C-alpha positions as MATLAB code, in Angstrom:
seq = 'MSHDHDDRPQLTAAQAAAVLNPPPGRNGGDLVVESLQGLGATTVFGLPGQHALGMFDALRRSSLRYVGLRVENNAGFAADAYGRITGEVAPLLLSTGPGALTSLAALQEAAAASAPVLAISSQIPTAGLGGGRHGYLHELRDQQASVRDIVKSVHTVRAASQIPSAIAAAWESALTAPHGPVWVEIPQDVLLAETTLPVVSAMDATPRELYPRPELTIAAAHLLSNAERPVIIAGGGVVRSDASGKLRALAEKIDAPVVTTFGGKGAFPWEHPLSLRSWLEDRHTTDFLEDADVLLVVGSGLGELSSNYHTFRPRGRVIQIEADAGKLESNHPALGIHSDAREALSDLLEAVEPREDAGAAERVRTVLEKVRARIDAQELTLEQRVLDAVREALPDGSPSFWDMTILAYWAWSAFDARRPNTMHSAQGAGGLGYGFPAAIGAASADPTTPVLAVSGDGGAMYSIAELATARQYDLPLTWLIVDDGGYGILREYMTGAFGETTGTELSRPDFVALAESFGVPAVRTTPESLAADLGKALTAPGPSVVVLPALLRMFEPTHL';
ca = [
      43.625   17.925   10.126;
      41.793   20.955   10.824;
      38.214   21.935   10.524;
      36.403   25.330    9.876;
      34.237   26.007   12.594;
      33.335   29.495   11.691;
      29.536   28.442   10.797;
      28.863   26.801   13.922;
      26.001   28.657   16.057;
      27.627   30.988   18.892;
      26.166   30.882   22.009;
      25.300   33.786   23.963;
      26.840   33.358   27.695;
      23.587   32.733   29.103;
      23.091   29.941   26.793;
      26.395   28.770   27.136;
      25.442   28.479   31.239;
      22.148   26.676   30.450;
      24.180   24.002   28.317;
      26.773   23.460   30.959;
      24.503   23.392   33.722;
      21.152   21.412   32.666;
      18.249   21.328   35.183;
      18.748   18.301   38.021;
      16.259   15.427   37.720;
      16.468   14.703   34.061;
      16.701   11.109   33.058;
      16.863    9.158   29.365;
      12.969    9.794   29.297;
      13.996   13.700   29.049;
      16.048   12.955   26.299;
      13.553   11.388   24.266;
      10.842   14.084   24.533;
      13.475   16.689   24.338;
      14.358   15.117   21.123;
      10.817   15.003   19.929;
      10.379   18.690   20.758;
      13.521   19.425   18.954;
      12.422   17.901   15.808;
       8.897   20.067   15.891;
       6.549   17.449   17.476;
       3.403   18.935   19.150;
       1.253   15.861   19.914;
       2.073   12.228   20.899;
      -0.081    9.370   21.265;
       0.325    6.159   23.205;
      -0.502    4.169   26.361;
       1.966    3.722   29.395;
       3.605    0.726   30.648;
       6.120   -0.342   33.627;
       9.082   -0.415   31.250;
       8.323    2.887   29.523;
       7.312    4.826   32.970;
      10.465    6.873   32.328;
       9.173    8.376   28.867;
       5.784    9.178   30.307;
       6.710   10.879   33.524;
       9.604   13.264   31.233;
       5.935   13.850   29.722;
       5.195   16.169   32.360;
       8.238   18.517   32.073;
       7.758   19.090   28.407;
       5.139   21.058   26.309;
       4.204   18.053   24.187;
       0.382   17.080   24.271;
      -0.319   13.650   24.804;
      -3.240   11.789   23.972;
      -3.772    8.280   25.565;
      -5.848    5.669   24.008;
      -7.226    2.538   25.830;
      -5.637   -0.065   23.378;
      -2.090    0.190   21.695;
      -3.595   -0.958   18.790;
      -6.166    1.884   18.542;
      -3.494    4.196   19.536;
      -1.320    3.377   16.728;
      -4.436    3.940   14.049;
      -4.488    6.999   15.883;
      -1.187    8.056   15.242;
      -1.859    6.768   11.500;
      -4.332    9.211   11.088;
      -2.661   12.140   12.659;
       0.363   11.286   10.189;
      -1.960   11.073    7.118;
      -3.910   14.236    7.846;
      -0.820   16.666    8.819;
       1.857   15.101    6.626;
       3.923   15.105   10.087;
       5.501   12.660   12.270;
       3.367   11.025   14.589;
       5.124    9.902   17.767;
       3.878    6.974   19.312;
       5.072    5.792   22.643;
       4.751    2.103   23.787;
       5.725   -0.390   26.587;
       7.508   -3.758   26.180;
       6.426   -7.108   24.990;
       2.397   -6.883   24.991;
       2.237   -3.452   24.645;
       4.729   -3.262   21.542;
       2.927   -6.429   20.177;
      -0.403   -5.300   20.239;
       0.473   -2.278   18.095;
       1.564   -4.662   15.391;
      -1.497   -4.438   13.167;
      -1.966   -0.850   13.427;
       1.785   -0.221   12.116;
       1.023   -2.890    9.372;
      -1.610   -0.449    8.285;
       0.756    2.503    8.364;
       3.289    0.659    6.387;
       0.442   -0.059    3.725;
      -1.024    3.511    3.749;
       2.499    5.135    4.033;
       1.799    7.201    6.979;
       4.732    8.677    9.106;
       4.157    6.884   12.824;
       7.457    6.970   15.203;
       7.204    4.076   17.417;
       9.291    4.424   20.334;
       8.981    1.247   22.475;
      10.357    0.611   25.987;
      12.794   -2.801   26.308;
      13.482   -4.647   29.182;
      16.477   -3.752   31.235;
      20.037   -3.730   29.440;
      21.072   -7.042   31.375;
      18.226   -9.126   29.955;
      18.913   -8.437   26.502;
      20.214  -10.675   23.726;
      17.841  -13.747   24.145;
      19.413  -15.188   27.442;
      15.879  -15.970   28.747;
      16.304  -14.162   31.978;
      12.577  -14.281   33.071;
      12.025  -10.668   32.947;
       8.681   -9.136   32.868;
       7.244   -8.625   29.377;
      10.895  -10.403   27.881;
      10.815  -11.732   24.467;
      13.941  -13.463   22.904;
      14.194  -10.449   20.139;
      11.578   -8.052   20.303;
      12.805   -6.162   16.933;
      12.398   -9.373   15.056;
       8.379   -9.181   15.373;
       8.665   -5.351   14.004;
      11.232   -5.611   11.161;
       8.625   -7.103    8.867;
       6.378   -4.398    9.151;
       8.319   -1.072    9.643;
      10.766    0.791    7.329;
      13.606    0.999    9.711;
      14.546   -0.038   13.301;
      16.794    2.047   15.597;
      17.952    0.314   18.709;
      19.410    2.452   21.727;
      21.683    1.218   24.311;
      23.001    4.377   26.018;
      21.566    7.471   26.787;
      23.949    9.569   24.328;
      22.229    7.689   21.640;
      18.755    8.597   22.285;
      18.689   11.717   20.232;
      20.710   10.530   17.173;
      18.176    7.276   17.369;
      15.335    9.374   17.201;
      16.526   11.793   14.654;
      17.389    9.106   12.239;
      13.907    7.140   12.765;
      12.150   10.731   12.228;
      14.113   11.215    8.880;
      13.206    7.777    8.108;
       9.616    8.196    8.833;
       9.000   11.458    6.459;
      11.642   10.140    3.374;
       9.232    9.163    0.638;
       7.421    6.782    0.774;
       6.429    7.801    4.329;
       6.166    5.023    6.734;
       6.199    3.728   10.319;
       9.661    3.426   11.877;
      10.831    1.846   15.553;
      13.135    2.929   18.339;
      13.645    0.439   21.024;
      15.207    2.269   24.359;
      15.888   -0.410   27.501;
      14.044    0.676   30.960;
      17.338    1.189   32.512;
      18.282    3.755   29.966;
      15.260    5.813   30.181;
      15.261    5.895   34.022;
      18.880    6.591   34.228;
      19.457   10.191   35.537;
      21.555   12.104   32.938;
      23.767   15.386   32.977;
      23.915   15.698   29.210;
      22.655   19.142   28.140;
      18.978   19.832   26.992;
      18.509   18.716   23.706;
      18.088   21.496   21.309;
      18.979   21.885   17.961;
      17.910   18.859   16.052;
      18.127   18.571   12.309;
      16.275   15.400   10.645;
      15.393   16.812    7.134;
      14.006   13.997    4.723;
      16.103   13.313    1.732;
      14.062   14.277   -1.468;
      13.124   11.720   -3.918;
      13.454   13.455   -7.502;
      12.833   11.421  -10.832;
      15.792   10.968  -13.290;
      15.796   13.348  -16.357;
      16.457   10.598  -19.007;
      13.006    8.751  -17.601;
      11.146   12.113  -17.486;
      12.286   12.796  -21.301;
      10.923    9.529  -22.293;
       7.749    9.281  -20.281;
       6.950   12.718  -21.784;
       7.747   11.777  -25.186;
       5.459    8.667  -24.705;
       2.776   10.773  -23.238;
       2.726   13.881  -25.698;
       2.768   11.269  -28.764;
      -0.385    8.829  -27.328;
      -3.527    8.483  -28.835;
      -5.465    7.586  -26.036;
      -3.589    8.310  -22.709;
      -5.344    7.239  -19.122;
      -3.932    8.108  -15.762;
      -4.350    6.209  -12.420;
      -3.703    8.257   -9.469;
      -3.048    6.376   -6.488;
      -2.277    7.214   -2.813;
       1.426    8.589   -3.472;
      -0.564   11.849   -5.205;
      -2.267   12.241   -1.708;
       0.511   11.878    0.557;
       2.694   14.020   -1.583;
       0.075   17.067   -1.879;
       0.310   16.611   -5.763;
      -3.478   17.067   -6.526;
      -2.540   20.190   -8.362;
      -0.074   18.992  -10.353;
      -2.081   15.806  -11.539;
      -5.051   17.976  -12.745;
      -2.993   20.314  -14.641;
      -1.129   17.413  -16.235;
      -4.308   15.561  -17.407;
      -5.947   18.900  -18.485;
      -2.699   19.658  -20.466;
      -2.714   16.124  -22.712;
      -6.375   15.547  -22.029;
      -6.371   12.423  -20.244;
      -8.949   10.691  -18.294;
      -8.169    9.890  -14.700;
      -9.444    6.948  -12.075;
      -8.316    7.397   -8.729;
      -7.428    4.259   -6.758;
      -9.030    3.645   -3.405;
      -6.263    4.945   -1.531;
      -6.402    8.208   -3.619;
      -9.633    9.240   -3.145;
     -10.019   13.226   -3.737;
      -6.888   13.256   -5.962;
      -8.829   14.132   -8.675;
     -12.204   16.265   -8.740;
     -14.996   13.700   -8.851;
     -17.128   15.964  -11.354;
     -14.626   16.848  -13.740;
     -14.989   16.106  -17.575;
     -12.051   13.780  -17.542;
     -13.007   12.024  -14.070;
     -13.359    8.188  -14.236;
     -13.768    8.334  -10.338;
     -12.913    5.561   -8.315;
     -14.598    2.611  -10.123;
     -11.860    0.322   -9.962;
     -13.673   -2.860   -9.275;
     -15.922   -2.456  -12.632;
     -15.189   -4.427  -15.840;
     -16.360   -1.267  -17.772;
     -13.249    0.692  -16.289;
     -10.687   -2.095  -16.596;
     -11.771   -2.612  -20.222;
     -11.241    1.339  -20.518;
      -7.750    1.358  -18.720;
      -6.814   -2.160  -21.067;
      -7.412    0.157  -24.127;
      -5.110    2.836  -23.497;
      -2.068    3.020  -25.473;
      -0.075    4.802  -22.913;
      -1.192    4.270  -18.937;
       0.461    6.859  -16.553;
       0.313    5.224  -13.034;
       1.096    7.577  -10.296;
       1.437    6.665   -6.559;
       0.163    3.244   -6.708;
       1.513   -0.488   -7.088;
      -1.404   -1.479   -8.962;
      -2.251   -4.003   -6.020;
      -5.101   -6.218   -5.690;
      -7.874   -3.616   -5.285;
      -6.340   -1.454   -7.787;
      -6.011   -4.023  -10.816;
      -9.683   -5.373  -10.130;
      -8.444   -8.427   -8.380;
      -5.445   -8.893  -10.602;
      -7.862   -9.128  -13.794;
      -6.500   -5.937  -15.294;
      -4.239   -6.809  -18.265;
      -2.782   -3.441  -20.023;
      -1.933   -3.720  -23.732;
       0.018   -0.268  -24.034;
       3.031    1.256  -22.421;
       2.722    1.595  -18.856;
       4.654    4.397  -17.069;
       4.942    3.833  -13.266;
       5.949    6.505  -10.732;
       6.367    5.316   -7.417;
       8.336    6.387   -4.269;
       8.691    2.870   -3.249;
      11.163    0.951   -5.493;
      10.019   -2.395   -4.473;
       6.470   -1.274   -5.892;
       8.024   -0.476   -9.295;
       7.191   -3.006  -12.059;
       6.121   -5.333   -9.105;
       2.749   -6.415  -11.221;
       3.459   -5.140  -14.714;
       6.131   -4.311  -16.809;
       6.606   -0.777  -17.009;
       8.969    2.577  -17.654;
       9.562    2.806  -13.903;
      10.021    6.054  -12.483;
      11.530    5.882   -8.669;
      10.324    9.523   -7.388;
       7.839   11.002   -5.293;
       4.891   11.910   -6.808;
       4.907   15.631   -6.735;
       8.409   16.080   -8.018;
       8.044   13.713  -10.998;
       4.649   15.096  -11.936;
       6.058   18.742  -11.900;
       8.684   17.659  -14.152;
       6.407   15.635  -16.681;
       4.043   18.838  -16.682;
       7.011   21.168  -17.929;
       8.180   18.607  -20.477;
       4.942   17.096  -21.923;
       3.699   18.878  -25.308;
      -0.119   19.967  -25.061;
      -2.216   17.764  -27.024;
      -6.069   17.913  -27.370;
      -8.621   15.345  -27.591;
     -12.147   16.347  -28.128;
     -13.515   12.806  -27.786;
     -12.115   11.849  -24.512;
     -14.662   13.430  -22.182;
     -17.435   11.664  -24.084;
     -15.417    8.385  -23.755;
     -15.295    8.937  -19.963;
     -19.039    9.712  -19.895;
     -19.896    6.665  -21.597;
     -17.732    4.496  -19.223;
     -19.766    6.067  -16.083;
     -23.053    5.383  -17.912;
     -22.107    1.819  -18.097;
     -21.228    1.754  -14.557;
     -24.266    3.253  -13.389;
     -26.732    1.190  -15.435;
     -24.747   -2.047  -14.209;
     -25.383   -1.007  -10.430;
     -28.989    0.348  -11.177;
     -29.830   -3.356  -12.212;
     -29.110   -4.600   -8.991;
     -31.351   -2.487   -7.328;
     -29.311   -1.483   -4.747;
     -31.007    1.768   -3.649;
     -31.000    1.502   -0.040;
     -26.695    1.549   -0.247;
     -26.769    4.243   -2.380;
     -29.138    6.101   -0.389;
     -27.139    5.738    2.963;
     -24.000    6.683    1.047;
     -25.843    9.836   -0.380;
     -27.118   10.606    3.026;
     -23.324   10.374    4.478;
     -22.264   12.627    1.641;
     -25.098   15.350    2.291;
     -24.131   15.663    6.113;
     -20.519   15.472    5.904;
     -18.956   19.259    5.601;
     -16.703   19.149    2.465;
     -13.476   19.874    4.812;
     -14.266   17.250    7.372;
     -11.903   14.052    7.230;
     -13.703   10.919    7.278;
     -12.497    7.480    8.372;
     -14.221    4.241    7.327;
     -13.677    0.578    8.950;
     -13.406   -2.391    6.925;
     -17.227   -2.218    6.307;
     -19.923   -2.708    3.616;
     -20.547    0.751    3.604;
     -17.035    1.510    3.400;
     -16.431   -0.939    0.353;
     -19.045    1.101   -1.562;
     -17.290    4.283   -0.597;
     -14.034    3.255   -2.102;
     -15.959    3.360   -5.433;
     -19.036    5.382   -4.946;
     -18.030    8.041   -2.418;
     -17.265   11.636   -3.480;
     -14.635   12.602   -0.948;
     -14.689   16.335   -2.795;
     -11.124   17.434   -1.311;
      -7.640   15.636   -1.300;
      -6.878   13.779    2.025;
     -10.095   13.915    3.530;
     -11.149   10.388    2.994;
      -9.117    7.397    4.501;
      -9.862    3.837    5.282;
      -8.011    0.533    6.546;
      -7.961   -0.878    2.853;
      -4.151   -0.988    2.950;
      -3.728   -3.933    5.393;
      -7.342   -4.473    5.579;
      -7.744   -4.793    9.413;
     -10.941   -4.146   11.646;
     -11.219   -1.449   14.150;
      -9.551    1.285   12.250;
     -12.414    3.949   11.841;
     -12.837    5.422   15.327;
      -9.518    5.521   16.777;
      -8.292    6.887   13.510;
     -10.851    9.575   13.738;
      -9.346   10.337   17.438;
      -6.409   11.221   15.551;
      -7.323   13.222   13.378;
      -9.733   15.280   15.575;
      -6.511   15.526   17.711;
      -4.721   17.250   14.791;
      -7.053   19.623   14.197;
      -9.985   19.928   16.952;
     -11.938   22.538   14.937;
     -12.816   20.843   12.284;
     -15.714   17.719   12.871;
     -14.368   14.281   12.276;
     -16.770   11.359   10.988;
     -16.077    7.458   11.620;
     -17.622    4.876    9.880;
     -17.951    1.189   11.310;
     -19.981   -1.860   11.180;
     -20.915   -3.252   14.393;
     -18.339   -6.238   14.383;
     -15.706   -3.619   13.866;
     -17.014   -1.198   16.295;
     -16.473   -3.602   19.098;
     -12.743   -3.545   18.577;
     -12.516   -0.137   19.338;
     -15.617    0.417   22.012;
     -13.122    1.373   24.810;
     -12.247    4.466   23.048;
     -15.503    6.154   23.505;
     -13.841    6.978   27.031;
     -10.802    8.544   24.983;
     -13.230   10.767   22.667;
     -14.970   11.979   26.018;
     -11.679   12.480   28.074;
     -10.364   14.796   25.513;
     -13.795   16.199   24.430;
     -12.983   15.439   20.682;
     -15.353   17.066   17.684;
     -16.191   13.526   16.332;
     -19.175   11.472   15.269;
     -19.072    7.751   14.852;
     -21.630    6.245   12.693;
     -22.220    2.608   13.252;
     -24.024    0.584   10.885;
     -25.102   -2.371   12.790;
     -26.313   -5.616   10.845;
     -26.014   -8.425   13.469;
     -22.562   -9.578   11.987;
     -19.453   -9.440   10.142;
     -21.461   -8.384    6.553;
     -19.010   -8.853    4.015;
     -17.825  -11.625    5.251;
     -21.286  -13.252    5.929;
     -21.574  -12.549    2.162;
     -18.511  -13.894    0.986;
     -19.139  -16.861    2.576;
     -22.613  -17.342    1.565;
     -21.405  -16.538   -2.130;
     -18.541  -19.128   -1.910;
     -20.277  -21.922    0.371;
     -23.853  -21.393    0.372;
     -23.773  -20.565    4.100;
     -22.180  -19.007    6.943;
     -19.722  -19.912   10.071;
     -18.835  -17.447   12.504;
     -20.308  -14.175   11.067;
     -23.282  -13.828   13.186;
     -22.422  -11.551   16.475;
     -24.308  -10.634   19.523;
     -23.967   -6.938   20.172;
     -24.942   -4.326   22.739;
     -27.666   -1.775   22.792;
     -24.725    0.880   20.930;
     -27.026    3.837   21.936;
     -27.129    3.021   25.597;
     -23.406    1.947   25.837;
     -22.171    5.338   24.149;
     -24.391    7.001   26.702;
     -22.929    5.239   29.265;
     -19.650    6.910   28.444;
     -21.243   10.301   28.626;
     -21.412   10.044   24.900;
     -24.552   11.513   23.459;
     -26.096    8.562   20.970;
     -29.325    8.312   18.580;
     -30.660    5.271   16.764;
     -31.250    6.679   13.021;
     -32.946    5.101    9.999;
     -32.211    5.586    6.303;
     -34.777    8.238    5.439;
     -33.434   10.098    8.746;
     -29.841    9.826    8.520;
     -28.608   12.951    6.674;
     -30.671   15.083    9.449;
     -29.309   12.956   12.382;
     -25.876   12.697   11.341;
     -25.849   16.607   10.190;
     -26.870   17.127   13.545;
     -24.155   15.213   15.488;
     -21.519   16.651   13.301;
     -22.474   20.098   14.290;
     -22.762   19.609   17.839;
     -19.623   20.056   20.282;
     -17.800   16.776   21.408;
     -18.261   13.030   20.623;
     -21.368   11.418   19.377;
     -22.468    8.024   18.019;
     -25.074    7.775   15.393;
     -26.290    4.035   14.859;
     -28.136    2.793   11.763;
     -29.471   -1.023   11.890;
     -29.487   -1.684    8.247;
     -28.879   -4.848    6.263;
     -26.627   -3.726    3.266;
     -25.452   -5.641    0.533;
     -22.421   -5.443   -2.004;
     -22.894   -4.483   -5.524;
     -21.688   -8.060   -7.675;
     -18.218   -7.822   -8.452;
     -16.930   -8.551  -12.062;
     -13.417  -10.020  -11.597;
     -15.097  -13.607  -10.639;
];
């Protein structure tokens, strides 16, 4: 059987010579970095370890920029943010056993937020694999078993020639909608073994496009065109697929109010007449959504936070556009459309008939006034003043990364992100310690734009070590630490549930002195001077820390 090779690339004599005579001294680690370069990577994150040294030595011989963090979990958070901000794959180089396992909480967040992280972990030498309990350093009976529940796909390597293909397959998986973290595993001896394979060059890992089925688009367009009270819920999938423009055009074409989920912050203009903003944890919003006769949910699974803690009970028809097939109808019966948000919105925009609803903007205004009245009645002026100060100080184009802290819980509902893909938090998996290392990842992606991280004192202690990283790479980021002497949100939860707290009160350092010991300028601020101090820090070059001693409270929930 013959094959037509007329379309294959023709090598020059010099190229052919280079292929046949690769440079000496290369090993499996070089195949890793050459594969990453061939796929378009420019920056890698990670932390070296004994079994992974072949990869790290090969970085010397590459053009890849290495950003090394001090804890693997923080390196994972940095890669997560890099992937979110750029939409590109973020390689994460890890060592075996403890190094690999320490990254898992970050990979869970990447999975929840659909961030394209490519974790490449070393393994014990090939001779020790298979669960034989040979007693190798870092040996696990089955390292992959620890990650399979978290990542999108696992790719194993047992010989040098498998490395480029495994990395390309993982790359494609990470970037196929929905984006997500993937795992490649390579034994130590394979990374260290010398190779005579040609230098990796033309790599292709183009992700598969995910288009909506036409009959579903027709059905959805018919429902929306004939709806009396259509409403749109825009989730993180709108932001990830860069579909904010399509969303706005559709909402305006059919006069549909839009609420954004916490993961979808910035997907729709905050001040738009049709914007319900993000008050999802408010019964007034929930009632409004339940009253819709057609509800279009784009890029959201309507999980716990997006459904006001599963109290949301839609009465109308639900149309759900979601790239993750497992989330379709996972919480509510719907016309489920398995598609990338951008592709589905683009097709819907063409298919729907224009409809006018002169009262839509007025109904939106009424809901927002009810929400405002409910919050104002709780006399939470300090919290609103602090959030307003952050918004005033933060440039519109600057990304912000929020840890699991009371100010972030406020920001989910009440902060105007102003632009898509600028406000990110760890609300997907809900782990502590995300804010500052994530800001390091974003600052690494674009060192020309100042980045803000927001943490409480409890979450800050998870990532204090990364002050050294921020200083080492001289990154333009400011870390706002709201110091209330404990795990503030858990303090509120426990007090509300049990009348007293256990384990929530924390001894903590002098954060200003601690930051300065790393060579990072720091200032202690007040709610009154926060906007000025934060603004000054954000415009100064390099890293900085702003500490706000303040006891913030949450607004009353409506789901209980």
